[in-house]
Amino acid sequence: MSKSFDLRRARPWEVALTVFALSAPLLVPFVAHGDGGFIRRAVAQEMQQVDTSKLVTIGGAVTEIVYALGEGGRIVARDSTSMYPEEAMKLPDVGYMRALSPEGVIAVNPTAILAVEGSGPADALAVLKSAGIPFETVPEGYDRAAILRKIDVVGNFLGVPEKAKALEDKVGAELDAAIADAAKRPADQRKRVLFVLSFQNGRIMAAGNHTAADGIIGLAGAVNATDSTFEGYKPLTDEAVINAKPDVVMVMTRPGAGSTDEEVLAHPAIAVTPAGQNKAILRMNSLHLLGFGPRTASAISDLNKELYGKPGNVSQ
Amino acid sequence: MSLNDAVRNPFARGSLLMRSGTTAGDRTAIARLTLVVLVILSAVALALSVATGASDASAVNVIGALLTGADDTALSMRDRIIVFDIRMPRALLGFLIGAALAMSGAVMQGLFRNPLADPGLVGISSGAALGAVLMIVLGSALPAGVMLALGAYALPFAAFVGGLLTTLLLYRIATRGGQTSVATMLLAGIAIAALAGAVTGILIYMADDKQLRDITFWGLGSLSGMTWVKLFAAGPIILIALLVVPFLSRGLNAITLGEAAAFHMGVKVQRLKYTAVVAVAGAVGASVAVSGGIGFVGIVVPHLLRIVIGPDHRYLLPASALLGGVLMLGADMLARTLVAPAELPIGIITALAGAPFFLWVLLRDRTRNGW
């Protein structure tokens, strides 16, 4: 054998397959109109009217809003973050909002999909759109206006703008009251709250700017201890934890898992902060606290009460 | 026995690598039978993949209507989309990816004469992953025109380039004076994998929550959201690699005796290595790009087959490709149906099934098999 390649040894089928493989990219323009379906055009003409009688809702806040509008009966399936209200838990679960399965969603025979911004993956959404299922994205956000906008988008999509208007007025008034109440606290009395998303091997993953935690801490009349020095959730060094000087460390309640208060307090960096010395640890239901849906006003009051209202729980 | 025969088949009767117990004739017969069985299994796996899923869409009706040209207005658009636009590209691409990963593993193991060699080990997967993560995190910073031109191809393209650059870097580091040192290549591969992992880590630190979760799920691997566009983006690269690699089987057989021995037998060792590495980089880069991290296929499948059909690459390479495809489709069927209507990342299933199985094979055969 003198060569690695000897084309004379090539069998006809090998040559044929090679030619096919080489020519396949040339077929792309003929096949790929739109994003990936052979039968897209026919579908595009069918989707004129939006039928929202059988909905899949993706995102806890979206599901809550549909129920709050009194339209929960339309939902046929929800994602795994939609755990409120109780009725939602009885519906089929199409998986985590960022790891949706296209066929799984189609399998529940929805007539429309209502998903919070950030649902995915993008490929799965592209397939769902190509399947001709009307798809509405609800913008995400962590302030008063964002909550009302979510209700507005959901209400218009469901064709119940009056109900949405009523809910917006009610939620808006509740939010105004809760925010105004929390805002009464003078700036120099506001507590610095360190929100710890996870606490693994002594590494603290804390909430920075543009997070739901940052939003709710601000609305509840407190200060995010990380002072908006970074975006999103990031691991903090011990020194950064000490520099943050939190008065309170906030962690999420998680059934069965998570660190105990003792473990959190034993962390060397937390131990030297005001929160560590006063043993000020706050546990809150993350779904309620970080959902930014219709119940956020009560989350604001709850957090405010936990922070300032109960001297026994949180040191003053 | 002439030298030439020894190169063509080092496993023939009386050759250096022949083990007692089985004759070359037995092995060949078993290997041919295995290939036939695997071809049938592949067809069954493809058919089952198109026929099963979270929904009750009937593939038989849809394809039947398509083939007979019957009036298909009776079929619902939903069923046609599920069978034709969701399951079919997914089954085909899944099969190709499984074939690419398994065959790449077999080639690497033959080339490095090391049973642990795997595209992951020499850093090719890490390089491809780095390319993909770069695109996820920094893609929005690219000029809009570039992203628009790449479109659905952006991520596969980035991963492919990452895999290829890693491979070329690896090759440059390991080659001196026209000689490629396999030991240097393995060690450099580990270093490059660590480096790519570190840069990926920096990007993960920079990423926002949304990107972070994208990266996490991407790393777990999934065949979700496979479209015809993706099939036509990644498929040809994988297919070309799958077709080129079997031509290397005689050279890989010779290398089993050592690179120097192969060289003296007239094998163009440098060219063989170069072709093998580029083919593997292409196949793995394209696979990683569309499916994310799917582990253990590349290492389990060739080992399993070596036990059944022996180490002759002429049979091992095509058999690895077929079995890799079949196992990938099997894992994907589990991923799609176990928690339906939700879906598990397929990388979890391949690792969960592959790792204990691999251990079992090792323990069972550590005395009987050299490796």
XYZ file of C-alpha atoms in Angstrom:
687
model
C 0.000 0.000 0.000
C 1.611 3.178 -1.137
C -1.045 5.800 -0.419
C -3.607 6.575 2.215
C -5.963 7.576 -0.543
C -6.330 5.583 -3.687
C -9.272 6.807 -5.675
C -9.166 3.739 -7.885
C -10.274 1.782 -4.843
C -13.300 3.998 -4.356
C -16.537 2.170 -4.859
C -19.270 3.773 -6.978
C -21.567 4.271 -3.998
C -18.831 6.062 -2.110
C -18.312 8.428 -5.012
C -22.046 8.996 -5.326
C -22.412 9.790 -1.622
C -19.441 12.173 -1.749
C -20.934 14.005 -4.685
C -24.230 14.243 -2.817
C -22.522 15.535 0.327
C -20.652 18.169 -1.633
C -23.746 19.307 -3.447
C -26.015 19.416 -0.403
C -25.122 22.999 0.587
C -26.244 24.123 -2.856
C -29.716 22.865 -2.020
C -30.048 25.171 0.986
C -31.494 28.187 -0.870
C -34.233 25.991 -2.334
C -35.127 24.397 0.943
C -34.589 27.141 3.458
C -37.075 29.839 2.836
C -38.017 31.267 6.205
C -36.448 29.480 9.115
C -36.374 25.831 8.590
C -39.641 24.361 7.416
C -40.609 22.805 4.139
C -44.253 23.661 4.536
C -44.129 27.115 5.994
C -45.846 29.169 3.334
C -49.053 27.213 3.446
C -49.103 27.671 7.193
C -48.460 31.395 7.104
C -51.707 31.940 5.229
C -53.725 29.934 7.697
C -52.883 32.008 10.756
C -55.123 35.016 10.367
C -57.240 34.988 13.496
C -55.819 34.316 16.914
C -57.774 31.672 18.776
C -56.784 31.817 22.433
C -59.167 29.155 23.689
C -56.333 26.658 24.349
C -53.291 28.407 25.757
C -49.837 27.320 26.793
C -48.419 29.836 29.273
C -44.670 30.081 29.792
C -43.392 31.994 32.830
C -44.765 32.225 36.373
C -45.961 35.830 36.078
C -47.729 35.193 32.764
C -49.648 32.233 34.166
C -50.595 34.229 37.263
C -51.874 37.117 35.160
C -54.067 34.826 33.046
C -55.602 33.412 36.242
C -55.922 36.909 37.757
C -57.859 37.966 34.654
C -60.255 35.094 35.344
C -59.222 33.349 32.145
C -57.351 30.429 33.733
C -59.767 27.978 32.124
C -58.154 28.630 28.765
C -54.775 27.266 29.844
C -54.085 23.689 28.697
C -50.434 23.482 29.802
C -47.825 25.599 31.585
C -44.070 25.627 32.162
C -42.292 24.444 35.297
C -41.863 27.982 36.687
C -45.663 28.443 36.775
C -46.378 27.146 40.272
C -49.090 29.581 41.337
C -52.038 29.396 41.739
C -52.800 25.824 42.854
C -54.929 25.067 39.775
C -51.927 25.651 37.516
C -50.061 22.802 39.197
C -52.686 20.332 37.946
C -51.954 21.180 34.310
C -49.367 19.346 32.177
C -45.864 20.764 32.561
C -44.028 21.401 29.261
C -40.689 21.837 31.029
C -38.413 24.662 32.120
C -39.101 27.903 30.249
C -35.587 28.012 28.783
C -35.544 24.369 27.619
C -38.847 23.915 25.825
C -39.462 20.966 23.521
C -41.248 21.919 20.294
C -43.110 18.648 19.876
C -44.004 18.537 23.561
C -45.669 21.933 23.317
C -47.497 21.029 20.103
C -48.556 17.722 21.688
C -50.895 19.481 24.130
C -52.746 20.922 21.112
C -52.535 24.607 21.960
C -54.143 27.220 19.748
C -51.773 29.898 21.063
C -48.670 30.350 23.180
C -48.084 33.154 25.632
C -44.492 33.320 26.846
C -42.478 35.692 28.955
C -39.478 37.345 27.282
C -36.422 35.121 27.643
C -38.203 31.828 27.016
C -36.361 29.452 24.744
C -34.332 27.975 23.286
C -34.587 30.166 20.202
C -34.572 27.122 17.897
C -37.556 25.606 19.664
C -39.464 28.887 19.419
C -38.636 29.132 15.707
C -40.074 25.651 15.156
C -43.207 26.528 17.142
C -43.688 29.694 15.118
C -43.228 27.726 11.924
C -45.908 25.321 13.120
C -48.345 28.193 12.768
C -49.200 28.480 16.452
C -49.762 32.155 17.295
C -47.044 33.182 19.699
C -46.954 36.266 21.896
C -43.939 37.415 23.891
C -44.638 39.239 27.139
C -41.864 41.767 27.918
C -39.964 41.124 31.160
C -39.080 43.878 33.617
C -38.591 44.564 37.300
C -40.567 47.690 38.129
C -44.146 48.947 38.447
C -44.507 49.847 34.775
C -43.249 46.426 33.673
C -45.934 44.626 35.701
C -48.706 46.748 34.226
C -47.287 46.258 30.743
C -47.349 42.494 31.231
C -51.022 42.628 32.202
C -51.737 44.866 29.217
C -50.042 42.525 26.734
C -51.720 39.424 28.160
C -55.148 41.079 28.284
C -54.952 42.295 24.688
C -53.758 38.919 23.454
C -56.642 37.157 25.195
C -59.093 39.703 23.814
C -60.187 40.914 27.249
C -58.830 44.507 27.330
C -61.538 45.698 29.780
C -60.662 43.020 32.304
C -57.004 43.865 31.806
C -57.708 47.566 32.380
C -59.535 46.753 35.607
C -56.730 44.484 36.788
C -54.132 47.112 35.873
C -56.009 49.752 37.895
C -56.275 47.424 40.884
C -52.660 46.166 40.723
C -51.382 49.687 39.963
C -53.166 51.124 43.011
C -51.875 48.322 45.248
C -48.349 48.831 43.938
C -48.563 52.605 44.416
C -49.640 52.138 48.005
C -46.955 49.560 48.794
C -44.192 51.531 47.067
C -45.247 54.848 48.650
C -45.363 53.186 52.055
C -41.881 51.739 51.620
C -40.510 55.001 50.192
C -41.419 56.888 53.382
C -38.328 55.497 55.036
C -35.564 58.126 55.064
C -32.570 57.291 52.904
C -30.183 57.081 55.856
C -32.313 54.439 57.575
C -32.533 52.123 54.630
C -31.029 48.713 55.137
C -28.448 47.246 52.868
C -29.674 43.874 51.651
C -27.403 41.251 50.105
C -29.476 38.856 48.007
C -27.738 35.485 47.799
C -28.998 33.389 44.893
C -26.876 30.372 45.753
C -24.370 29.474 48.388
C -22.192 26.637 47.225
C -18.835 25.596 48.633
C -18.726 28.919 50.402
C -19.068 30.820 47.145
C -21.738 33.474 47.235
C -23.710 34.183 44.076
C -25.204 37.630 44.663
C -27.715 39.777 42.812
C -26.443 42.848 40.986
C -28.152 45.386 38.805
C -31.076 44.521 36.509
C -32.246 41.500 38.455
C -35.620 40.765 39.960
C -33.954 40.744 43.399
C -32.456 44.205 42.839
C -35.877 45.442 41.725
C -37.809 44.148 44.710
C -35.173 45.311 47.236
C -35.373 48.850 45.859
C -39.180 48.893 45.789
C -39.356 47.619 49.366
C -37.422 50.638 50.658
C -34.019 49.005 51.000
C -30.697 49.198 49.177
C -29.069 46.416 47.207
C -25.827 45.907 49.111
C -23.898 45.323 45.909
C -24.637 48.970 44.935
C -25.265 48.190 41.251
C -21.582 47.589 40.686
C -22.323 44.722 38.291
C -25.077 43.270 36.130
C -26.994 40.078 36.813
C -26.008 37.404 39.304
C -22.276 37.051 39.944
C -20.067 35.171 42.375
C -18.607 37.568 44.960
C -15.207 37.357 46.557
C -15.076 37.389 50.339
C -13.695 40.910 50.278
C -16.527 42.123 48.074
C -18.986 40.605 50.546
C -17.313 42.496 53.413
C -17.196 45.726 51.392
C -20.902 45.414 50.627
C -21.593 45.821 54.380
C -25.018 44.162 54.235
C -27.372 44.741 57.156
C -29.434 41.750 56.055
C -28.616 38.647 54.020
C -31.581 37.473 51.991
C -31.815 33.877 50.780
C -34.600 31.994 49.040
C -36.661 29.313 50.676
C -36.342 26.109 48.791
C -38.145 22.994 49.879
C -35.723 20.404 51.201
C -32.534 21.989 49.881
C -30.432 25.055 50.528
C -28.110 26.092 53.296
C -29.126 26.484 56.892
C -28.824 29.814 58.685
C -25.867 28.394 60.618
C -24.013 27.599 57.399
C -24.622 31.091 56.045
C -23.546 32.729 59.308
C -20.439 30.555 59.511
C -19.193 32.016 56.229
C -16.066 33.971 57.246
C -16.885 37.029 55.163
C -20.528 37.214 56.182
C -19.554 36.741 59.826
C -17.792 40.124 59.917
C -20.605 42.086 58.231
C -23.375 43.816 60.225
C -25.766 41.091 58.989
C -23.496 38.350 60.303
C -22.985 40.000 63.670
C -26.709 40.576 64.163
C -27.594 37.167 62.687
C -29.928 38.953 60.273
C -30.921 36.360 57.721
C -34.131 36.681 55.802
C -35.759 33.768 54.027
C -38.396 34.533 51.415
C -40.387 32.566 48.869
C -38.590 33.317 45.637
C -41.580 32.741 43.397
C -43.650 35.281 45.292
C -40.786 37.716 45.771
C -39.188 37.632 42.336
C -42.195 36.899 40.152
C -43.079 40.506 39.243
C -46.656 39.574 38.539
C -50.005 40.634 40.047
C -48.940 39.756 43.613
C -45.842 41.951 43.688
C -47.513 44.645 45.816
C -47.935 42.130 48.625
C -44.354 40.945 48.072
C -43.173 44.537 48.535
C -45.154 44.958 51.766
C -44.038 41.533 53.020
C -40.381 42.272 52.395
C -40.689 45.731 53.905
C -42.371 44.266 56.997
C -39.721 41.567 57.294
C -36.933 44.128 56.990
C -38.214 46.822 59.301
C -41.373 45.689 61.022
C -40.345 42.746 63.157
C -37.532 43.665 65.516
C -37.402 40.107 66.798
C -36.539 38.646 63.447
C -34.318 41.328 62.023
C -32.137 43.402 64.277
C -32.782 47.115 64.340
C 3.170 -13.410 4.566
C 4.249 -10.380 2.576
C 4.716 -6.996 4.149
C 1.987 -5.635 1.975
C -0.504 -8.166 3.304
C 0.561 -7.362 6.812
C -0.365 -3.728 6.254
C -3.654 -4.515 4.606
C -4.655 -6.662 7.462
C -2.422 -6.811 10.509
C -5.074 -8.920 12.173
C -4.896 -11.770 9.679
C -3.823 -15.245 10.719
C -0.190 -15.260 11.739
C 0.119 -11.482 11.898
C 1.639 -9.659 14.824
C -1.613 -8.617 16.382
C -3.527 -11.804 15.933
C -4.749 -13.152 19.188
C -5.238 -16.823 19.768
C -8.736 -18.188 20.020
C -10.477 -16.625 17.059
C -9.333 -16.940 13.512
C -9.298 -14.044 11.107
C -12.049 -15.773 9.169
C -14.326 -15.851 12.216
C -13.635 -12.229 12.934
C -14.397 -11.179 9.370
C -17.634 -13.135 9.306
C -18.704 -11.690 12.645
C -17.754 -8.190 11.498
C -19.734 -8.486 8.275
C -22.745 -9.869 10.110
C -22.493 -7.035 12.647
C -22.457 -4.463 9.854
C -25.564 -5.970 8.279
C -27.341 -6.034 11.642
C -26.310 -2.415 12.284
C -27.626 -1.258 8.917
C -30.984 -2.855 9.726
C -30.947 -1.358 13.230
C -30.195 2.073 11.765
C -33.211 1.852 9.508
C -35.371 0.721 12.433
C -34.052 3.503 14.676
C -34.694 6.161 12.032
C -38.210 4.843 11.424
C -38.978 4.696 15.159
C -37.609 8.210 15.664
C -39.944 9.594 13.050
C -42.859 7.549 14.391
C -42.596 8.334 18.106
C -42.775 11.515 20.108
C -44.655 13.451 22.716
C -47.661 13.816 20.433
C -49.794 11.205 18.727
C -49.072 12.453 15.216
C -49.088 9.488 12.854
C -45.944 9.264 10.755
C -47.475 6.416 8.761
C -50.381 8.549 7.575
C -48.255 11.557 6.789
C -45.529 9.727 4.900
C -48.045 7.410 3.276
C -49.943 10.383 1.893
C -46.698 11.917 0.737
C -45.549 8.762 -1.061
C -48.816 7.769 -2.675
C -49.546 11.345 -3.657
C -52.991 10.863 -2.170
C -55.130 13.826 -1.286
C -53.473 14.952 1.939
C -55.841 17.772 2.761
C -57.422 15.371 5.238
C -54.231 15.353 7.276
C -53.931 18.074 9.838
C -51.230 20.687 9.311
C -50.135 19.953 12.853
C -49.318 16.315 12.100
C -47.505 17.211 8.916
C -45.365 19.758 10.721
C -44.605 17.394 13.594
C -43.557 14.531 11.332
C -41.974 16.495 8.546
C -40.505 19.614 10.150
C -39.799 18.458 13.689
C -39.135 14.722 13.805
C -37.501 14.152 10.437
C -34.683 16.711 10.576
C -34.161 15.752 14.201
C -33.845 12.037 13.425
C -31.509 12.565 10.483
C -29.287 15.077 12.226
C -29.295 13.037 15.443
C -28.147 9.987 13.528
C -25.398 11.965 11.790
C -24.200 13.479 15.059
C -24.089 10.087 16.798
C -22.217 8.636 13.819
C -19.769 11.548 13.752
C -19.001 11.370 17.477
C -18.575 7.570 17.546
C -16.453 7.422 14.420
C -14.310 10.345 15.556
C -13.703 8.486 18.800
C -12.653 5.355 16.891
C -10.309 7.354 14.638
C -8.718 9.179 17.564
C -8.225 5.950 19.484
C -6.599 4.334 16.440
C -4.459 7.338 15.633
C -3.160 7.819 19.148
C -3.115 4.099 19.881
C -4.731 5.085 23.123
C -8.057 3.680 24.298
C -8.892 6.909 26.112
C -8.483 9.175 23.105
C -11.652 11.019 22.369
C -12.301 14.318 20.590
C -12.941 15.736 24.042
C -9.548 14.640 25.301
C -7.453 16.471 22.701
C -9.415 19.659 23.183
C -11.409 19.680 19.944
C -14.766 19.660 21.718
C -13.579 22.362 24.120
C -12.427 24.516 21.215
C -15.760 24.070 19.472
C -17.578 24.835 22.716
C -15.501 27.978 23.161
C -16.483 29.109 19.680
C -20.143 28.549 20.471
C -19.998 30.317 23.840
C -18.171 33.248 22.215
C -21.039 33.537 19.761
C -23.692 33.330 22.511
C -22.050 35.990 24.679
C -20.413 38.332 22.193
C -22.552 37.687 19.112
C -24.648 40.786 19.778
C -21.477 42.915 19.640
C -20.802 41.850 16.051
C -21.913 44.215 13.281
C -25.586 43.574 12.534
C -24.758 42.767 8.921
C -22.483 39.899 9.900
C -25.101 38.315 12.157
C -27.751 38.753 9.491
C -25.584 37.121 6.850
C -24.780 34.177 9.115
C -28.312 33.838 10.475
C -29.028 30.346 11.724
C -25.505 29.388 10.757
C -23.845 31.740 13.262
C -23.570 29.270 16.135
C -22.612 26.179 14.070
C -20.116 28.286 12.161
C -18.516 29.660 15.340
C -18.229 26.191 16.855
C -16.808 24.746 13.683
C -14.199 27.494 13.455
C -13.385 26.988 17.148
C -12.892 23.245 16.644
C -10.815 23.714 13.516
C -8.576 26.429 14.988
C -7.987 24.293 18.079
C -7.067 21.355 15.902
C -4.695 23.339 13.716
C -3.052 24.906 16.763
C -2.694 21.454 18.258
C -1.159 20.185 15.069
C 1.307 23.062 14.854
C 2.395 22.558 18.449
C 2.819 18.800 18.067
C 4.656 18.885 14.720
C 8.341 19.594 14.500
C 10.448 18.935 11.425
C 7.585 17.188 9.708
C 7.141 14.691 12.542
C 4.051 14.740 14.699
C 4.529 13.485 18.222
C 1.422 11.770 19.497
C 2.491 12.235 23.112
C 2.963 15.986 22.596
C -0.366 16.135 20.821
C -2.208 14.466 23.720
C -0.527 16.653 26.325
C -0.994 19.832 24.277
C -4.614 18.793 23.805
C -5.123 18.652 27.552
C -3.504 22.078 27.933
C -5.609 23.545 25.129
C -8.763 22.052 26.611
C -7.899 23.687 29.942
C -7.195 27.001 28.218
C -10.426 26.880 26.218
C -12.245 25.975 29.437
C -10.725 28.978 31.191
C -11.664 31.401 28.405
C -15.163 29.886 28.422
C -15.153 30.528 32.175
C -14.304 34.212 31.629
C -17.164 34.474 29.154
C -19.512 32.743 31.599
C -18.509 35.332 34.170
C -19.265 38.128 31.687
C -22.555 36.631 30.574
C -25.890 37.903 31.847
C -28.488 35.578 33.385
C -30.180 34.787 30.133
C -26.917 33.952 28.366
C -25.773 31.989 31.406
C -28.806 29.743 31.237
C -28.380 29.382 27.480
C -24.809 28.249 28.057
C -25.833 25.823 30.812
C -28.482 24.133 28.700
C -26.287 24.209 25.634
C -23.584 22.406 27.615
C -26.001 19.626 28.532
C -26.607 18.912 24.879
C -29.932 18.649 23.130
C -31.376 17.705 19.784
C -34.322 19.986 20.443
C -35.177 22.500 17.766
C -33.421 20.756 14.886
C -34.546 22.228 11.607
C -33.870 21.475 7.984
C -31.667 24.567 7.908
C -29.495 23.126 10.663
C -29.400 19.781 8.916
C -28.167 21.445 5.759
C -25.722 23.614 7.722
C -24.027 20.848 9.714
C -24.985 17.722 7.784
C -22.691 18.075 4.760
C -19.590 18.679 6.893
C -20.365 15.596 8.975
C -21.239 13.527 5.928
C -18.006 14.390 4.126
C -16.005 13.422 7.219
C -17.950 10.163 7.512
C -17.167 9.349 3.890
C -13.495 10.317 3.969
C -12.552 8.515 7.164
C -13.156 4.914 5.949
C -10.429 5.504 3.344
C -8.004 5.829 6.253
C -8.773 2.421 7.727
C -5.826 0.573 6.173
C -3.428 3.283 7.291
C -4.905 3.233 10.788
C -4.497 -0.545 10.879
C -0.823 -0.123 9.984
C -0.358 2.525 12.684
C -1.456 -0.062 15.241
C 2.027 -1.522 14.775
C 3.604 1.844 15.545
C 4.138 4.952 13.468
C 7.659 3.982 12.445
C 6.551 0.526 11.366
C 3.652 2.019 9.412
C 5.999 4.473 7.752
C 8.322 1.677 6.694
C 5.364 -0.206 5.289
C 4.814 2.718 2.956
C 1.956 4.461 4.748
C 2.138 8.229 4.374
C 1.818 8.709 8.097
C 1.872 12.516 8.096
C -0.834 12.792 5.513
C -2.884 10.134 7.261
C -2.695 12.001 10.542
C -3.466 15.327 8.923
C -6.506 13.979 7.069
C -7.797 12.171 10.152
C -7.448 15.206 12.396
C -9.132 17.599 9.959
C -11.977 15.142 9.352
C -12.490 14.693 13.089
C -12.358 18.450 13.710
C -14.978 19.012 11.025
C -17.310 16.271 12.207
C -17.010 17.091 15.905
C -17.090 20.859 15.389
C -20.253 20.659 13.320
C -21.869 18.212 15.772
C -21.021 20.207 18.885
C -22.261 23.318 17.114
C -25.801 22.093 16.566
C -26.278 19.789 19.533
C -24.074 21.141 22.338
C -22.137 18.833 24.595
C -23.111 15.203 24.133
C -20.626 12.995 25.916
C -19.630 9.354 26.040
C -20.758 8.312 22.574
C -17.243 8.704 21.182
C -15.658 6.572 23.847
C -18.276 3.885 24.546
C -19.230 2.896 21.015
C -15.771 1.961 19.629
C -14.947 0.022 22.805
C -18.134 -1.967 22.606
C -17.534 -2.783 18.968
C -13.910 -3.791 19.466
C -15.147 -6.494 21.809
C -17.564 -7.832 19.222
C -15.807 -7.395 15.883
C -12.177 -6.812 16.835
C -9.889 -3.876 16.153
C -9.763 -3.967 12.326
C -10.572 -0.398 11.284
C -12.074 -1.491 7.973
C -15.056 -2.784 9.948
C -14.648 -0.796 13.142
C -15.048 2.635 11.518
C -18.322 2.054 9.609
C -19.703 -0.050 12.469
C -18.901 2.739 14.970
C -20.673 5.271 12.785
C -23.800 3.103 12.486
C -23.943 2.110 16.161
C -23.228 5.703 17.233
C -26.187 6.877 15.160
C -28.458 4.131 16.499
C -27.540 4.813 20.140
C -27.956 8.555 19.683
C -31.457 8.081 18.293
C -32.266 5.681 21.145
C -31.087 8.219 23.727
C -33.022 10.955 21.948
C -36.222 8.906 21.986
C -35.824 8.566 25.758
C -35.051 12.282 26.075
C -38.205 13.177 24.170
C -40.638 10.794 25.810
C -39.558 10.201 29.441
C -40.893 13.497 30.796
C -43.204 14.431 27.880
C -44.459 16.996 27.102
C -41.211 18.380 28.548
C -37.831 17.154 27.367
C -34.589 16.074 29.032
C -31.223 17.279 27.719
C -29.826 14.310 25.778
C -26.296 14.749 27.176
C -27.665 13.681 30.562
C -28.966 10.425 29.098
C -25.826 9.537 27.132
C -23.647 10.128 30.180
C -26.074 8.408 32.569
C -26.318 5.328 30.362
C -22.832 5.471 28.870
C -20.662 5.845 31.940
C -21.901 2.824 33.977
C -22.037 0.728 30.827
C -18.491 1.685 29.996
C -17.371 0.709 33.500
C -19.164 -2.626 33.196
C -17.463 -3.348 29.874
C -14.084 -2.429 31.326
C -14.504 -4.636 34.377
C -15.845 -7.558 32.381
C -13.122 -7.471 29.790
C -10.066 -6.134 31.488
C -8.426 -9.546 31.533
C -9.601 -10.746 28.156
C -8.885 -7.565 26.218
C -5.593 -5.764 26.118
C -7.404 -2.468 26.422
